[in-house]
Amino acid sequence: MPAITFLGHGAFLVELEKARLVIDPFLSGNPAAGCGPEAVEADYVLLTHGHPDHLGDGIEIARRCGATIIAPFELATHCERQGARVHAMHIGGAHDFPFGRVKLTIAFHGSGLPVEDGILYLGNPCGFLVIADGATVYHAGDTGLFYDMKLIGEMNRIDVALLPIGGNFTMDADDAVKAAELLGAGLSVPMHYGTFDVIKADPADFVRKAAARGLRAKALAVGERLVL
Ligand code: NI
Ligand code: MN
């Protein structure tokens, strides 16, 4: 069965039978990171958007490990030009990889990368559905709450939903509880909180509010590994 390790912020390692996936590996310069980028061994790097706290060390890890970056087309093209192997996709599209299926979902957010003379816009942000080894994992990316989460939940039996709760840039805990309800996820895991002052949030508050609505939720400590 898949195992999911929380690496801090929006970063997770997903260990599958046939591959190791790392999602949004923002580790260098991340005060909440559980490890440095050199500690990550991955076969695929999934990137939801181009913000520095998600693109993070993705290109460096992909180059060192010979891993393939899976990302929306514009972001994938940027990574390819930096010397990474990529598999470009886009929202609503799915692909069967040797390890399982990946589908890109909408996410309401931005995807610009600050560069020396402005902002490099890298297309639309996304979320990921990873369907492998008999389980479905949904990483929402950075997003506000949206009602199509109900549709995503209707069309997929989501075992674990990784949901931002930090507010300011994304959903807060209350919106994330509603997201968990719309998705009908078997388990919801909070992410994207506490890294910076502006996204301070109490994961226990999210877990309590979810439980009050009969929803299973669990906060993972940085470095904690959850076996599905
Ligand atoms: Ni972002
Ligand atoms: Mn972010």
PDB file of C-alpha atoms and ligand atoms in Angstrom:
ATOM      1  CA  MET A   1       0.000   0.000   0.000  1.00  0.00           C
ATOM      2  CA  PRO A   2       1.145   3.575  -0.540  1.00  0.00           C
ATOM      3  CA  ALA A   3       2.940   5.424   2.246  1.00  0.00           C
ATOM      4  CA  ILE A   4       2.871   9.200   2.560  1.00  0.00           C
ATOM      5  CA  THR A   5       5.506  11.173   4.455  1.00  0.00           C
ATOM      6  CA  PHE A   6       4.941  14.850   5.299  1.00  0.00           C
ATOM      7  CA  LEU A   7       8.088  16.844   4.497  1.00  0.00           C
ATOM      8  CA  GLY A   8       6.682  20.183   5.705  1.00  0.00           C
ATOM      9  CA  HIS A   9       4.566  22.940   4.069  1.00  0.00           C
ATOM     10  CA  GLY A  10       3.048  21.445   0.864  1.00  0.00           C
ATOM     11  CA  ALA A  11       5.762  18.811   0.417  1.00  0.00           C
ATOM     12  CA  PHE A  12       5.046  15.099   0.604  1.00  0.00           C
ATOM     13  CA  LEU A  13       6.866  11.933  -0.342  1.00  0.00           C
ATOM     14  CA  VAL A  14       4.552   9.245  -1.741  1.00  0.00           C
ATOM     15  CA  GLU A  15       6.076   5.771  -1.790  1.00  0.00           C
ATOM     16  CA  LEU A  16       4.412   3.400  -4.229  1.00  0.00           C
ATOM     17  CA  GLU A  17       5.215  -0.162  -5.187  1.00  0.00           C
ATOM     18  CA  LYS A  18       6.875   0.947  -8.416  1.00  0.00           C
ATOM     19  CA  ALA A  19       8.039   4.494  -7.745  1.00  0.00           C
ATOM     20  CA  ARG A  20       8.799   7.210  -5.226  1.00  0.00           C
ATOM     21  CA  LEU A  21       6.998  10.489  -5.880  1.00  0.00           C
ATOM     22  CA  VAL A  22       7.844  13.782  -4.246  1.00  0.00           C
ATOM     23  CA  ILE A  23       5.241  16.546  -4.446  1.00  0.00           C
ATOM     24  CA  ASP A  24       6.132  20.272  -4.169  1.00  0.00           C
ATOM     25  CA  PRO A  25       9.557  19.740  -2.549  1.00  0.00           C
ATOM     26  CA  PHE A  26      10.206  23.154  -0.978  1.00  0.00           C
ATOM     27  CA  LEU A  27      13.014  22.170   1.386  1.00  0.00           C
ATOM     28  CA  SER A  28      15.936  24.619   1.013  1.00  0.00           C
ATOM     29  CA  GLY A  29      15.064  27.807   2.877  1.00  0.00           C
ATOM     30  CA  ASN A  30      11.915  26.243   4.322  1.00  0.00           C
ATOM     31  CA  PRO A  31      11.896  26.767   8.100  1.00  0.00           C
ATOM     32  CA  ALA A  32       9.390  23.890   8.444  1.00  0.00           C
ATOM     33  CA  ALA A  33      11.244  21.355   6.267  1.00  0.00           C
ATOM     34  CA  GLY A  34      11.855  17.916   7.678  1.00  0.00           C
ATOM     35  CA  CYS A  35      14.983  17.313   5.610  1.00  0.00           C
ATOM     36  CA  GLY A  36      17.209  18.904   2.998  1.00  0.00           C
ATOM     37  CA  PRO A  37      16.766  18.275  -0.733  1.00  0.00           C
ATOM     38  CA  GLU A  38      19.805  15.975  -0.753  1.00  0.00           C
ATOM     39  CA  ALA A  39      17.902  13.511   1.471  1.00  0.00           C
ATOM     40  CA  VAL A  40      15.140  13.035  -1.099  1.00  0.00           C
ATOM     41  CA  GLU A  41      15.376  10.103  -3.518  1.00  0.00           C
ATOM     42  CA  ALA A  42      12.601  10.244  -6.060  1.00  0.00           C
ATOM     43  CA  ASP A  43      11.633   8.814  -9.441  1.00  0.00           C
ATOM     44  CA  TYR A  44       9.057  11.531 -10.148  1.00  0.00           C
ATOM     45  CA  VAL A  45       8.669  15.112  -8.959  1.00  0.00           C
ATOM     46  CA  LEU A  46       5.110  16.473  -9.074  1.00  0.00           C
ATOM     47  CA  LEU A  47       4.807  20.266  -9.084  1.00  0.00           C
ATOM     48  CA  THR A  48       1.451  21.981  -8.573  1.00  0.00           C
ATOM     49  CA  HIS A  49       2.579  25.505  -9.499  1.00  0.00           C
ATOM     50  CA  GLY A  50       5.534  27.819  -9.959  1.00  0.00           C
ATOM     51  CA  HIS A  51       5.534  29.680  -6.638  1.00  0.00           C
ATOM     52  CA  PRO A  52       8.938  29.330  -4.957  1.00  0.00           C
ATOM     53  CA  ASP A  53       7.435  27.495  -1.952  1.00  0.00           C
ATOM     54  CA  HIS A  54       6.255  24.694  -4.305  1.00  0.00           C
ATOM     55  CA  LEU A  55       8.710  24.582  -7.218  1.00  0.00           C
ATOM     56  CA  GLY A  56      11.287  24.696  -4.426  1.00  0.00           C
ATOM     57  CA  ASP A  57      14.106  22.203  -5.019  1.00  0.00           C
ATOM     58  CA  GLY A  58      12.111  20.332  -7.649  1.00  0.00           C
ATOM     59  CA  ILE A  59      14.452  20.936 -10.566  1.00  0.00           C
ATOM     60  CA  GLU A  60      17.571  20.147  -8.526  1.00  0.00           C
ATOM     61  CA  ILE A  61      16.084  16.897  -7.172  1.00  0.00           C
ATOM     62  CA  ALA A  62      14.925  15.851 -10.651  1.00  0.00           C
ATOM     63  CA  ARG A  63      18.364  16.493 -12.140  1.00  0.00           C
ATOM     64  CA  ARG A  64      20.254  14.679  -9.364  1.00  0.00           C
ATOM     65  CA  CYS A  65      17.912  11.666  -9.258  1.00  0.00           C
ATOM     66  CA  GLY A  66      17.217  11.503 -12.991  1.00  0.00           C
ATOM     67  CA  ALA A  67      13.577  11.875 -11.989  1.00  0.00           C
ATOM     68  CA  THR A  68      10.785  13.054 -14.292  1.00  0.00           C
ATOM     69  CA  ILE A  69       8.926  16.234 -13.381  1.00  0.00           C
ATOM     70  CA  ILE A  70       5.150  16.043 -13.839  1.00  0.00           C
ATOM     71  CA  ALA A  71       3.615  19.527 -14.026  1.00  0.00           C
ATOM     72  CA  PRO A  72       1.270  21.756 -16.042  1.00  0.00           C
ATOM     73  CA  PHE A  73       2.722  22.477 -19.497  1.00  0.00           C
ATOM     74  CA  GLU A  74       4.128  25.972 -18.899  1.00  0.00           C
ATOM     75  CA  LEU A  75       5.823  25.014 -15.641  1.00  0.00           C
ATOM     76  CA  ALA A  76       7.085  21.730 -17.140  1.00  0.00           C
ATOM     77  CA  THR A  77       8.588  23.615 -20.081  1.00  0.00           C
ATOM     78  CA  HIS A  78      10.368  25.978 -17.691  1.00  0.00           C
ATOM     79  CA  CYS A  79      11.814  22.993 -15.811  1.00  0.00           C
ATOM     80  CA  GLU A  80      12.854  21.286 -19.052  1.00  0.00           C
ATOM     81  CA  ARG A  81      14.814  24.397 -20.041  1.00  0.00           C
ATOM     82  CA  GLN A  82      16.620  24.140 -16.711  1.00  0.00           C
ATOM     83  CA  GLY A  83      17.788  20.649 -17.645  1.00  0.00           C
ATOM     84  CA  ALA A  84      15.141  18.423 -16.063  1.00  0.00           C
ATOM     85  CA  ARG A  85      13.334  15.550 -17.731  1.00  0.00           C
ATOM     86  CA  VAL A  86       9.629  16.389 -17.790  1.00  0.00           C
ATOM     87  CA  HIS A  87       6.200  15.043 -18.581  1.00  0.00           C
ATOM     88  CA  ALA A  88       3.922  17.995 -19.316  1.00  0.00           C
ATOM     89  CA  MET A  89       0.200  17.669 -18.609  1.00  0.00           C
ATOM     90  CA  HIS A  90      -2.719  19.982 -18.090  1.00  0.00           C
ATOM     91  CA  ILE A  91      -5.896  20.422 -16.092  1.00  0.00           C
ATOM     92  CA  GLY A  92      -8.456  17.698 -16.646  1.00  0.00           C
ATOM     93  CA  GLY A  93      -5.879  15.478 -18.311  1.00  0.00           C
ATOM     94  CA  ALA A  94      -4.806  12.105 -16.957  1.00  0.00           C
ATOM     95  CA  HIS A  95      -1.925   9.826 -17.874  1.00  0.00           C
ATOM     96  CA  ASP A  96      -1.050   6.247 -16.977  1.00  0.00           C
ATOM     97  CA  PHE A  97       2.530   6.134 -15.733  1.00  0.00           C
ATOM     98  CA  PRO A  98       4.342   2.866 -14.907  1.00  0.00           C
ATOM     99  CA  PHE A  99       3.481   3.445 -11.223  1.00  0.00           C
ATOM    100  CA  GLY A 100      -0.174   4.420 -11.684  1.00  0.00           C
ATOM    101  CA  ARG A 101      -2.425   7.178 -12.936  1.00  0.00           C
ATOM    102  CA  VAL A 102      -2.068  10.917 -12.442  1.00  0.00           C
ATOM    103  CA  LYS A 103      -4.846  13.397 -13.161  1.00  0.00           C
ATOM    104  CA  LEU A 104      -4.567  17.171 -12.902  1.00  0.00           C
ATOM    105  CA  THR A 105      -7.379  19.053 -11.194  1.00  0.00           C
ATOM    106  CA  ILE A 106      -8.193  22.735 -11.074  1.00  0.00           C
ATOM    107  CA  ALA A 107      -6.809  24.894  -8.280  1.00  0.00           C
ATOM    108  CA  PHE A 108      -7.740  28.533  -7.734  1.00  0.00           C
ATOM    109  CA  HIS A 109      -4.436  30.278  -7.226  1.00  0.00           C
ATOM    110  CA  GLY A 110      -1.495  31.793  -9.168  1.00  0.00           C
ATOM    111  CA  SER A 111       1.643  30.325 -10.672  1.00  0.00           C
ATOM    112  CA  GLY A 112       4.130  33.165 -11.115  1.00  0.00           C
ATOM    113  CA  LEU A 113       7.805  32.830 -10.284  1.00  0.00           C
ATOM    114  CA  PRO A 114       9.543  36.021  -9.125  1.00  0.00           C
ATOM    115  CA  VAL A 115      12.662  36.589 -11.258  1.00  0.00           C
ATOM    116  CA  GLU A 116      15.192  39.408 -11.362  1.00  0.00           C
ATOM    117  CA  ASP A 117      13.183  41.781 -13.528  1.00  0.00           C
ATOM    118  CA  GLY A 118       9.599  40.813 -12.766  1.00  0.00           C
ATOM    119  CA  ILE A 119       7.439  37.721 -12.559  1.00  0.00           C
ATOM    120  CA  LEU A 120       7.656  34.756 -14.873  1.00  0.00           C
ATOM    121  CA  TYR A 121       4.108  33.459 -15.317  1.00  0.00           C
ATOM    122  CA  LEU A 122       4.052  29.688 -15.517  1.00  0.00           C
ATOM    123  CA  GLY A 123       0.457  28.987 -16.508  1.00  0.00           C
ATOM    124  CA  ASN A 124      -2.334  27.743 -14.288  1.00  0.00           C
ATOM    125  CA  PRO A 125      -1.774  26.017 -10.957  1.00  0.00           C
ATOM    126  CA  CYS A 126      -3.184  22.530 -10.397  1.00  0.00           C
ATOM    127  CA  GLY A 127      -3.946  19.840  -7.891  1.00  0.00           C
ATOM    128  CA  PHE A 128      -3.063  16.166  -8.368  1.00  0.00           C
ATOM    129  CA  LEU A 129      -5.005  12.948  -8.132  1.00  0.00           C
ATOM    130  CA  VAL A 130      -2.591  10.024  -7.805  1.00  0.00           C
ATOM    131  CA  ILE A 131      -4.323   6.682  -8.317  1.00  0.00           C
ATOM    132  CA  ALA A 132      -1.966   3.797  -7.629  1.00  0.00           C
ATOM    133  CA  ASP A 133      -1.665   0.553  -5.682  1.00  0.00           C
ATOM    134  CA  GLY A 134      -5.422   0.475  -5.075  1.00  0.00           C
ATOM    135  CA  ALA A 135      -5.550   3.897  -3.425  1.00  0.00           C
ATOM    136  CA  THR A 136      -6.346   7.456  -4.466  1.00  0.00           C
ATOM    137  CA  VAL A 137      -4.468  10.408  -3.041  1.00  0.00           C
ATOM    138  CA  TYR A 138      -5.574  13.988  -3.738  1.00  0.00           C
ATOM    139  CA  HIS A 139      -3.068  16.819  -3.262  1.00  0.00           C
ATOM    140  CA  ALA A 140      -5.123  19.996  -3.618  1.00  0.00           C
ATOM    141  CA  GLY A 141      -2.126  22.242  -4.295  1.00  0.00           C
ATOM    142  CA  ASP A 142      -2.598  25.833  -3.180  1.00  0.00           C
ATOM    143  CA  THR A 143      -6.235  26.704  -3.686  1.00  0.00           C
ATOM    144  CA  GLY A 144      -9.281  28.430  -2.386  1.00  0.00           C
ATOM    145  CA  LEU A 145     -12.378  26.376  -1.697  1.00  0.00           C
ATOM    146  CA  PHE A 146     -14.369  25.487  -4.819  1.00  0.00           C
ATOM    147  CA  TYR A 147     -17.604  23.598  -5.253  1.00  0.00           C
ATOM    148  CA  ASP A 148     -16.242  21.318  -7.995  1.00  0.00           C
ATOM    149  CA  MET A 149     -14.508  19.457  -5.187  1.00  0.00           C
ATOM    150  CA  LYS A 150     -17.870  17.722  -4.909  1.00  0.00           C
ATOM    151  CA  LEU A 151     -17.486  16.527  -8.519  1.00  0.00           C
ATOM    152  CA  ILE A 152     -13.913  15.388  -7.866  1.00  0.00           C
ATOM    153  CA  GLY A 153     -15.238  13.429  -4.889  1.00  0.00           C
ATOM    154  CA  GLU A 154     -18.122  11.948  -6.898  1.00  0.00           C
ATOM    155  CA  MET A 155     -15.809  10.684  -9.627  1.00  0.00           C
ATOM    156  CA  ASN A 156     -13.003   9.449  -7.372  1.00  0.00           C
ATOM    157  CA  ARG A 157     -13.019   7.453  -4.146  1.00  0.00           C
ATOM    158  CA  ILE A 158     -10.431   9.576  -2.375  1.00  0.00           C
ATOM    159  CA  ASP A 159      -8.597   7.766   0.402  1.00  0.00           C
ATOM    160  CA  VAL A 160      -6.472  10.708   1.500  1.00  0.00           C
ATOM    161  CA  ALA A 161      -6.923  14.407   0.743  1.00  0.00           C
ATOM    162  CA  LEU A 162      -3.997  16.731   1.435  1.00  0.00           C
ATOM    163  CA  LEU A 163      -5.571  20.147   2.067  1.00  0.00           C
ATOM    164  CA  PRO A 164      -4.125  23.594   2.749  1.00  0.00           C
ATOM    165  CA  ILE A 165      -5.427  25.174   5.966  1.00  0.00           C
ATOM    166  CA  GLY A 166      -3.167  28.209   6.482  1.00  0.00           C
ATOM    167  CA  GLY A 167      -5.432  30.871   4.991  1.00  0.00           C
ATOM    168  CA  ASN A 168      -4.236  34.146   3.434  1.00  0.00           C
ATOM    169  CA  PHE A 169      -3.048  32.475   0.201  1.00  0.00           C
ATOM    170  CA  THR A 170      -5.356  29.441   0.366  1.00  0.00           C
ATOM    171  CA  MET A 171      -8.288  27.926   2.248  1.00  0.00           C
ATOM    172  CA  ASP A 172      -8.273  28.279   6.011  1.00  0.00           C
ATOM    173  CA  ALA A 173      -9.252  25.489   8.412  1.00  0.00           C
ATOM    174  CA  ASP A 174     -12.999  26.173   8.128  1.00  0.00           C
ATOM    175  CA  ASP A 175     -12.916  26.153   4.335  1.00  0.00           C
ATOM    176  CA  ALA A 176     -10.730  23.038   4.374  1.00  0.00           C
ATOM    177  CA  VAL A 177     -13.309  21.216   6.530  1.00  0.00           C
ATOM    178  CA  LYS A 178     -15.936  22.090   3.912  1.00  0.00           C
ATOM    179  CA  ALA A 179     -13.508  20.840   1.232  1.00  0.00           C
ATOM    180  CA  ALA A 180     -13.104  17.532   3.073  1.00  0.00           C
ATOM    181  CA  GLU A 181     -16.898  17.233   3.221  1.00  0.00           C
ATOM    182  CA  LEU A 182     -17.367  17.988  -0.497  1.00  0.00           C
ATOM    183  CA  LEU A 183     -14.604  15.537  -1.444  1.00  0.00           C
ATOM    184  CA  GLY A 184     -15.932  12.778   0.815  1.00  0.00           C
ATOM    185  CA  ALA A 185     -12.339  11.896   1.552  1.00  0.00           C
ATOM    186  CA  GLY A 186     -11.661   8.894   3.781  1.00  0.00           C
ATOM    187  CA  LEU A 187      -8.998  10.889   5.587  1.00  0.00           C
ATOM    188  CA  SER A 188      -7.943  14.522   5.354  1.00  0.00           C
ATOM    189  CA  VAL A 189      -4.446  15.725   6.189  1.00  0.00           C
ATOM    190  CA  PRO A 190      -3.748  19.441   6.710  1.00  0.00           C
ATOM    191  CA  MET A 191      -0.841  21.162   4.982  1.00  0.00           C
ATOM    192  CA  HIS A 192       0.438  24.647   4.105  1.00  0.00           C
ATOM    193  CA  TYR A 193       0.298  26.175   7.583  1.00  0.00           C
ATOM    194  CA  GLY A 194       2.736  27.576  10.113  1.00  0.00           C
ATOM    195  CA  THR A 195       5.667  27.892   7.721  1.00  0.00           C
ATOM    196  CA  PHE A 196       5.363  31.678   7.763  1.00  0.00           C
ATOM    197  CA  ASP A 197       3.609  33.950  10.295  1.00  0.00           C
ATOM    198  CA  VAL A 198       0.942  34.920   7.783  1.00  0.00           C
ATOM    199  CA  ILE A 199      -0.247  31.309   7.429  1.00  0.00           C
ATOM    200  CA  LYS A 200      -0.275  30.437  11.124  1.00  0.00           C
ATOM    201  CA  ALA A 201      -2.980  27.869  11.856  1.00  0.00           C
ATOM    202  CA  ASP A 202      -3.600  25.160  14.419  1.00  0.00           C
ATOM    203  CA  PRO A 203      -3.874  21.751  12.744  1.00  0.00           C
ATOM    204  CA  ALA A 204      -5.611  20.393  15.866  1.00  0.00           C
ATOM    205  CA  ASP A 205      -8.364  22.974  15.297  1.00  0.00           C
ATOM    206  CA  PHE A 206      -8.859  21.587  11.772  1.00  0.00           C
ATOM    207  CA  VAL A 207      -8.943  18.004  13.051  1.00  0.00           C
ATOM    208  CA  ARG A 208     -11.488  18.937  15.769  1.00  0.00           C
ATOM    209  CA  LYS A 209     -13.764  20.810  13.380  1.00  0.00           C
ATOM    210  CA  ALA A 210     -13.622  17.943  10.887  1.00  0.00           C
ATOM    211  CA  ALA A 211     -14.441  15.417  13.618  1.00  0.00           C
ATOM    212  CA  ALA A 212     -17.419  17.563  14.692  1.00  0.00           C
ATOM    213  CA  ARG A 213     -18.841  16.969  11.196  1.00  0.00           C
ATOM    214  CA  GLY A 214     -18.069  13.259  11.311  1.00  0.00           C
ATOM    215  CA  LEU A 215     -15.016  13.544   9.062  1.00  0.00           C
ATOM    216  CA  ARG A 216     -11.735  11.733   9.697  1.00  0.00           C
ATOM    217  CA  ALA A 217      -8.693  13.998   9.748  1.00  0.00           C
ATOM    218  CA  LYS A 218      -5.160  13.596  10.991  1.00  0.00           C
ATOM    219  CA  ALA A 219      -2.325  16.099  11.246  1.00  0.00           C
ATOM    220  CA  LEU A 220       1.058  14.626  10.408  1.00  0.00           C
ATOM    221  CA  ALA A 221       4.182  15.812  12.196  1.00  0.00           C
ATOM    222  CA  VAL A 222       6.984  16.799   9.849  1.00  0.00           C
ATOM    223  CA  GLY A 223       8.743  13.571   8.926  1.00  0.00           C
ATOM    224  CA  GLU A 224       5.777  11.414   9.969  1.00  0.00           C
ATOM    225  CA  ARG A 225       4.964   8.556   7.608  1.00  0.00           C
ATOM    226  CA  LEU A 226       1.381   7.433   7.057  1.00  0.00           C
ATOM    227  CA  VAL A 227       0.794   3.983   5.571  1.00  0.00           C
ATOM    228  CA  LEU A 228      -2.561   3.760   3.796  1.00  0.00           C
TER     229      LEU A 228
HETATM  230 NI    NI B   1       1.337  29.215  -4.009  1.00  0.00          NI
HETATM  231 MN    MN B   2       2.199  28.082  -1.295  1.00  0.00          MN
END
